[in-house]
Amino acid sequence: MQGWALLTLAAAAVVVGSVFMEWGTETLFGDARSARAVPVQLLWDTVPASLDDFPLMWPLLLGAVLMVAGAVSKAKWLAVVGAVVSLAVSLLYVNAVRAVLADPLYYFDDGLMDCIGAGTWLCLVASIVGLVGAILHARQPAATGPKT
């Protein structure tokens, strides 16, 4: 296995780990929430119907699975797609929290950094690293057998 593929695999592992870390702080939700407890609907709706709906965990795990699949198979482009999915979820979540803080319906004295947990930032960085690794891995020519 090549170095860039290993970097992509490591990034995928960090994305999976970030799912279990804090994404939403007590300031934002009243209690700390991991990606397993933050609804996907929050990405486009500042007033989700329920905080118990389909969680952010699933698109993040999909991104990680695609990164792993692309790193270990000949379909290297899957790793790029997976990294983009994880990166998009992270960025959309940061933007959603920014929108909630700017919404006059809510009153928050705290800033963006006070409302976003470490899991979000870790996932964001891991997704960027995974994307770089996936692109560089995809650009490498396929390994050939030994020359005779």
PDB file of N, CA, C and O in Angstrom, residues 45-84:
ATOM      1  N   ASP A  45     -31.689  23.825   8.041  1.00  0.00           N
ATOM      2  CA  ASP A  45     -32.840  24.387   8.737  1.00  0.00           C
ATOM      3  C   ASP A  45     -32.428  24.721  10.163  1.00  0.00           C
ATOM      4  O   ASP A  45     -32.094  23.821  10.936  1.00  0.00           O
ATOM      5  N   THR A  46     -32.469  26.004  10.518  1.00  0.00           N
ATOM      6  CA  THR A  46     -32.040  26.395  11.865  1.00  0.00           C
ATOM      7  C   THR A  46     -33.043  25.995  12.936  1.00  0.00           C
ATOM      8  O   THR A  46     -32.741  26.089  14.117  1.00  0.00           O
ATOM      9  N   VAL A  47     -34.226  25.555  12.511  1.00  0.00           N
ATOM     10  CA  VAL A  47     -35.235  25.082  13.464  1.00  0.00           C
ATOM     11  C   VAL A  47     -35.627  23.661  13.057  1.00  0.00           C
ATOM     12  O   VAL A  47     -36.669  23.439  12.447  1.00  0.00           O
ATOM     13  N   PRO A  48     -34.799  22.663  13.374  1.00  0.00           N
ATOM     14  CA  PRO A  48     -35.147  21.296  12.977  1.00  0.00           C
ATOM     15  C   PRO A  48     -36.405  20.815  13.693  1.00  0.00           C
ATOM     16  O   PRO A  48     -36.686  21.223  14.811  1.00  0.00           O
ATOM     17  N   ALA A  49     -37.144  19.965  12.997  1.00  0.00           N
ATOM     18  CA  ALA A  49     -38.393  19.436  13.552  1.00  0.00           C
ATOM     19  C   ALA A  49     -38.141  18.690  14.860  1.00  0.00           C
ATOM     20  O   ALA A  49     -38.926  18.767  15.790  1.00  0.00           O
ATOM     21  N   SER A  50     -37.036  17.965  14.912  1.00  0.00           N
ATOM     22  CA  SER A  50     -36.711  17.193  16.103  1.00  0.00           C
ATOM     23  C   SER A  50     -35.198  17.066  16.200  1.00  0.00           C
ATOM     24  O   SER A  50     -34.512  16.928  15.186  1.00  0.00           O
ATOM     25  N   LEU A  51     -34.698  17.109  17.397  1.00  0.00           N
ATOM     26  CA  LEU A  51     -33.263  16.926  17.596  1.00  0.00           C
ATOM     27  C   LEU A  51     -32.894  15.451  17.635  1.00  0.00           C
ATOM     28  O   LEU A  51     -31.730  15.107  17.803  1.00  0.00           O
ATOM     29  N   ASP A  52     -33.883  14.580  17.478  1.00  0.00           N
ATOM     30  CA  ASP A  52     -33.641  13.142  17.531  1.00  0.00           C
ATOM     31  C   ASP A  52     -33.736  12.482  16.160  1.00  0.00           C
ATOM     32  O   ASP A  52     -33.766  11.261  16.065  1.00  0.00           O
ATOM     33  N   ASP A  53     -33.837  13.277  15.097  1.00  0.00           N
ATOM     34  CA  ASP A  53     -33.942  12.721  13.748  1.00  0.00           C
ATOM     35  C   ASP A  53     -32.601  12.204  13.254  1.00  0.00           C
ATOM     36  O   ASP A  53     -31.599  12.225  13.971  1.00  0.00           O
ATOM     37  N   PHE A  54     -32.582  11.781  12.013  1.00  0.00           N
ATOM     38  CA  PHE A  54     -31.410  11.244  11.315  1.00  0.00           C
ATOM     39  C   PHE A  54     -30.143  12.041  11.658  1.00  0.00           C
ATOM     40  O   PHE A  54     -30.038  13.213  11.323  1.00  0.00           O
ATOM     41  N   PRO A  55     -29.170  11.431  12.340  1.00  0.00           N
ATOM     42  CA  PRO A  55     -28.015  12.189  12.836  1.00  0.00           C
ATOM     43  C   PRO A  55     -26.912  12.391  11.790  1.00  0.00           C
ATOM     44  O   PRO A  55     -26.826  11.686  10.791  1.00  0.00           O
ATOM     45  N   LEU A  56     -26.057  13.367  12.060  1.00  0.00           N
ATOM     46  CA  LEU A  56     -24.889  13.662  11.217  1.00  0.00           C
ATOM     47  C   LEU A  56     -23.944  12.467  11.099  1.00  0.00           C
ATOM     48  O   LEU A  56     -23.150  12.397  10.159  1.00  0.00           O
ATOM     49  N   MET A  57     -24.036  11.569  12.029  1.00  0.00           N
ATOM     50  CA  MET A  57     -23.149  10.409  12.047  1.00  0.00           C
ATOM     51  C   MET A  57     -23.181   9.649  10.722  1.00  0.00           C
ATOM     52  O   MET A  57     -22.132   9.225  10.222  1.00  0.00           O
ATOM     53  N   TRP A  58     -24.349   9.477  10.122  1.00  0.00           N
ATOM     54  CA  TRP A  58     -24.461   8.624   8.933  1.00  0.00           C
ATOM     55  C   TRP A  58     -23.759   9.183   7.704  1.00  0.00           C
ATOM     56  O   TRP A  58     -23.025   8.455   7.041  1.00  0.00           O
ATOM     57  N   PRO A  59     -23.918  10.452   7.350  1.00  0.00           N
ATOM     58  CA  PRO A  59     -23.145  10.938   6.199  1.00  0.00           C
ATOM     59  C   PRO A  59     -21.646  10.962   6.475  1.00  0.00           C
ATOM     60  O   PRO A  59     -20.835  10.751   5.556  1.00  0.00           O
ATOM     61  N   LEU A  60     -21.257  11.184   7.729  1.00  0.00           N
ATOM     62  CA  LEU A  60     -19.831  11.163   8.054  1.00  0.00           C
ATOM     63  C   LEU A  60     -19.252   9.759   7.916  1.00  0.00           C
ATOM     64  O   LEU A  60     -18.154   9.572   7.378  1.00  0.00           O
ATOM     65  N   LEU A  61     -20.005   8.768   8.406  1.00  0.00           N
ATOM     66  CA  LEU A  61     -19.536   7.385   8.267  1.00  0.00           C
ATOM     67  C   LEU A  61     -19.524   6.955   6.805  1.00  0.00           C
ATOM     68  O   LEU A  61     -18.623   6.215   6.385  1.00  0.00           O
ATOM     69  N   LEU A  62     -20.483   7.422   6.019  1.00  0.00           N
ATOM     70  CA  LEU A  62     -20.476   7.142   4.582  1.00  0.00           C
ATOM     71  C   LEU A  62     -19.208   7.706   3.940  1.00  0.00           C
ATOM     72  O   LEU A  62     -18.546   7.030   3.150  1.00  0.00           O
ATOM     73  N   GLY A  63     -18.864   8.933   4.290  1.00  0.00           N
ATOM     74  CA  GLY A  63     -17.635   9.531   3.771  1.00  0.00           C
ATOM     75  C   GLY A  63     -16.402   8.738   4.152  1.00  0.00           C
ATOM     76  O   GLY A  63     -15.511   8.507   3.327  1.00  0.00           O
ATOM     77  N   ALA A  64     -16.348   8.289   5.403  1.00  0.00           N
ATOM     78  CA  ALA A  64     -15.200   7.499   5.858  1.00  0.00           C
ATOM     79  C   ALA A  64     -15.122   6.162   5.132  1.00  0.00           C
ATOM     80  O   ALA A  64     -14.042   5.725   4.737  1.00  0.00           O
ATOM     81  N   VAL A  65     -16.261   5.504   4.942  1.00  0.00           N
ATOM     82  CA  VAL A  65     -16.286   4.222   4.224  1.00  0.00           C
ATOM     83  C   VAL A  65     -15.819   4.411   2.783  1.00  0.00           C
ATOM     84  O   VAL A  65     -15.046   3.606   2.257  1.00  0.00           O
ATOM     85  N   LEU A  66     -16.256   5.483   2.143  1.00  0.00           N
ATOM     86  CA  LEU A  66     -15.808   5.756   0.776  1.00  0.00           C
ATOM     87  C   LEU A  66     -14.312   6.039   0.720  1.00  0.00           C
ATOM     88  O   LEU A  66     -13.626   5.625  -0.224  1.00  0.00           O
ATOM     89  N   MET A  67     -13.783   6.736   1.730  1.00  0.00           N
ATOM     90  CA  MET A  67     -12.333   6.986   1.772  1.00  0.00           C
ATOM     91  C   MET A  67     -11.563   5.670   1.885  1.00  0.00           C
ATOM     92  O   MET A  67     -10.564   5.466   1.202  1.00  0.00           O
ATOM     93  N   VAL A  68     -12.041   4.797   2.747  1.00  0.00           N
ATOM     94  CA  VAL A  68     -11.376   3.494   2.909  1.00  0.00           C
ATOM     95  C   VAL A  68     -11.476   2.685   1.621  1.00  0.00           C
ATOM     96  O   VAL A  68     -10.488   2.108   1.155  1.00  0.00           O
ATOM     97  N   ALA A  69     -12.663   2.653   1.037  1.00  0.00           N
ATOM     98  CA  ALA A  69     -12.855   1.888  -0.202  1.00  0.00           C
ATOM     99  C   ALA A  69     -11.942   2.405  -1.310  1.00  0.00           C
ATOM    100  O   ALA A  69     -11.349   1.616  -2.050  1.00  0.00           O
ATOM    101  N   GLY A  70     -11.817   3.704  -1.430  1.00  0.00           N
ATOM    102  CA  GLY A  70     -10.958   4.273  -2.456  1.00  0.00           C
ATOM    103  C   GLY A  70      -9.482   4.043  -2.193  1.00  0.00           C
ATOM    104  O   GLY A  70      -8.688   3.904  -3.130  1.00  0.00           O
ATOM    105  N   ALA A  71      -9.113   3.983  -0.926  1.00  0.00           N
ATOM    106  CA  ALA A  71      -7.699   3.784  -0.590  1.00  0.00           C
ATOM    107  C   ALA A  71      -7.247   2.346  -0.824  1.00  0.00           C
ATOM    108  O   ALA A  71      -6.079   2.099  -1.118  1.00  0.00           O
ATOM    109  N   VAL A  72      -8.169   1.392  -0.711  1.00  0.00           N
ATOM    110  CA  VAL A  72      -7.772  -0.020  -0.824  1.00  0.00           C
ATOM    111  C   VAL A  72      -8.187  -0.673  -2.138  1.00  0.00           C
ATOM    112  O   VAL A  72      -7.872  -1.839  -2.361  1.00  0.00           O
ATOM    113  N   SER A  73      -8.902   0.059  -2.996  1.00  0.00           N
ATOM    114  CA  SER A  73      -9.354  -0.545  -4.250  1.00  0.00           C
ATOM    115  C   SER A  73      -8.764   0.203  -5.441  1.00  0.00           C
ATOM    116  O   SER A  73      -8.057   1.196  -5.281  1.00  0.00           O
ATOM    117  N   LYS A  74      -9.080  -0.281  -6.611  1.00  0.00           N
ATOM    118  CA  LYS A  74      -8.622   0.389  -7.830  1.00  0.00           C
ATOM    119  C   LYS A  74      -9.463   1.609  -8.153  1.00  0.00           C
ATOM    120  O   LYS A  74      -9.057   2.444  -8.941  1.00  0.00           O
ATOM    121  N   ALA A  75     -10.629   1.730  -7.545  1.00  0.00           N
ATOM    122  CA  ALA A  75     -11.495   2.893  -7.746  1.00  0.00           C
ATOM    123  C   ALA A  75     -11.052   4.007  -6.789  1.00  0.00           C
ATOM    124  O   ALA A  75     -11.741   4.338  -5.815  1.00  0.00           O
ATOM    125  N   LYS A  76      -9.898   4.589  -7.078  1.00  0.00           N
ATOM    126  CA  LYS A  76      -9.296   5.578  -6.186  1.00  0.00           C
ATOM    127  C   LYS A  76     -10.155   6.826  -6.028  1.00  0.00           C
ATOM    128  O   LYS A  76     -10.071   7.522  -5.018  1.00  0.00           O
ATOM    129  N   TRP A  77     -10.989   7.115  -7.025  1.00  0.00           N
ATOM    130  CA  TRP A  77     -11.833   8.298  -6.978  1.00  0.00           C
ATOM    131  C   TRP A  77     -12.844   8.242  -5.838  1.00  0.00           C
ATOM    132  O   TRP A  77     -13.342   9.274  -5.392  1.00  0.00           O
ATOM    133  N   LEU A  78     -13.140   7.031  -5.336  1.00  0.00           N
ATOM    134  CA  LEU A  78     -14.064   6.909  -4.214  1.00  0.00           C
ATOM    135  C   LEU A  78     -13.536   7.621  -2.970  1.00  0.00           C
ATOM    136  O   LEU A  78     -14.308   8.196  -2.199  1.00  0.00           O
ATOM    137  N   ALA A  79     -12.218   7.579  -2.792  1.00  0.00           N
ATOM    138  CA  ALA A  79     -11.615   8.252  -1.636  1.00  0.00           C
ATOM    139  C   ALA A  79     -11.799   9.759  -1.731  1.00  0.00           C
ATOM    140  O   ALA A  79     -12.043  10.433  -0.719  1.00  0.00           O
ATOM    141  N   VAL A  80     -11.695  10.293  -2.931  1.00  0.00           N
ATOM    142  CA  VAL A  80     -11.908  11.730  -3.132  1.00  0.00           C
ATOM    143  C   VAL A  80     -13.359  12.088  -2.804  1.00  0.00           C
ATOM    144  O   VAL A  80     -13.626  13.061  -2.088  1.00  0.00           O
ATOM    145  N   VAL A  81     -14.292  11.298  -3.295  1.00  0.00           N
ATOM    146  CA  VAL A  81     -15.715  11.541  -3.025  1.00  0.00           C
ATOM    147  C   VAL A  81     -15.982  11.465  -1.517  1.00  0.00           C
ATOM    148  O   VAL A  81     -16.684  12.316  -0.960  1.00  0.00           O
ATOM    149  N   GLY A  82     -15.424  10.469  -0.857  1.00  0.00           N
ATOM    150  CA  GLY A  82     -15.629  10.324   0.581  1.00  0.00           C
ATOM    151  C   GLY A  82     -15.082  11.496   1.377  1.00  0.00           C
ATOM    152  O   GLY A  82     -15.731  11.985   2.319  1.00  0.00           O
ATOM    153  N   ALA A  83     -13.912  11.964   0.995  1.00  0.00           N
ATOM    154  CA  ALA A  83     -13.323  13.113   1.690  1.00  0.00           C
ATOM    155  C   ALA A  83     -14.155  14.369   1.458  1.00  0.00           C
ATOM    156  O   ALA A  83     -14.357  15.169   2.375  1.00  0.00           O
ATOM    157  N   VAL A  84     -14.672  14.531   0.238  1.00  0.00           N
ATOM    158  CA  VAL A  84     -15.519  15.687  -0.065  1.00  0.00           C
ATOM    159  C   VAL A  84     -16.818  15.618   0.745  1.00  0.00           C
ATOM    160  O   VAL A  84     -17.292  16.641   1.256  1.00  0.00           O
TER     161      VAL A  84
END
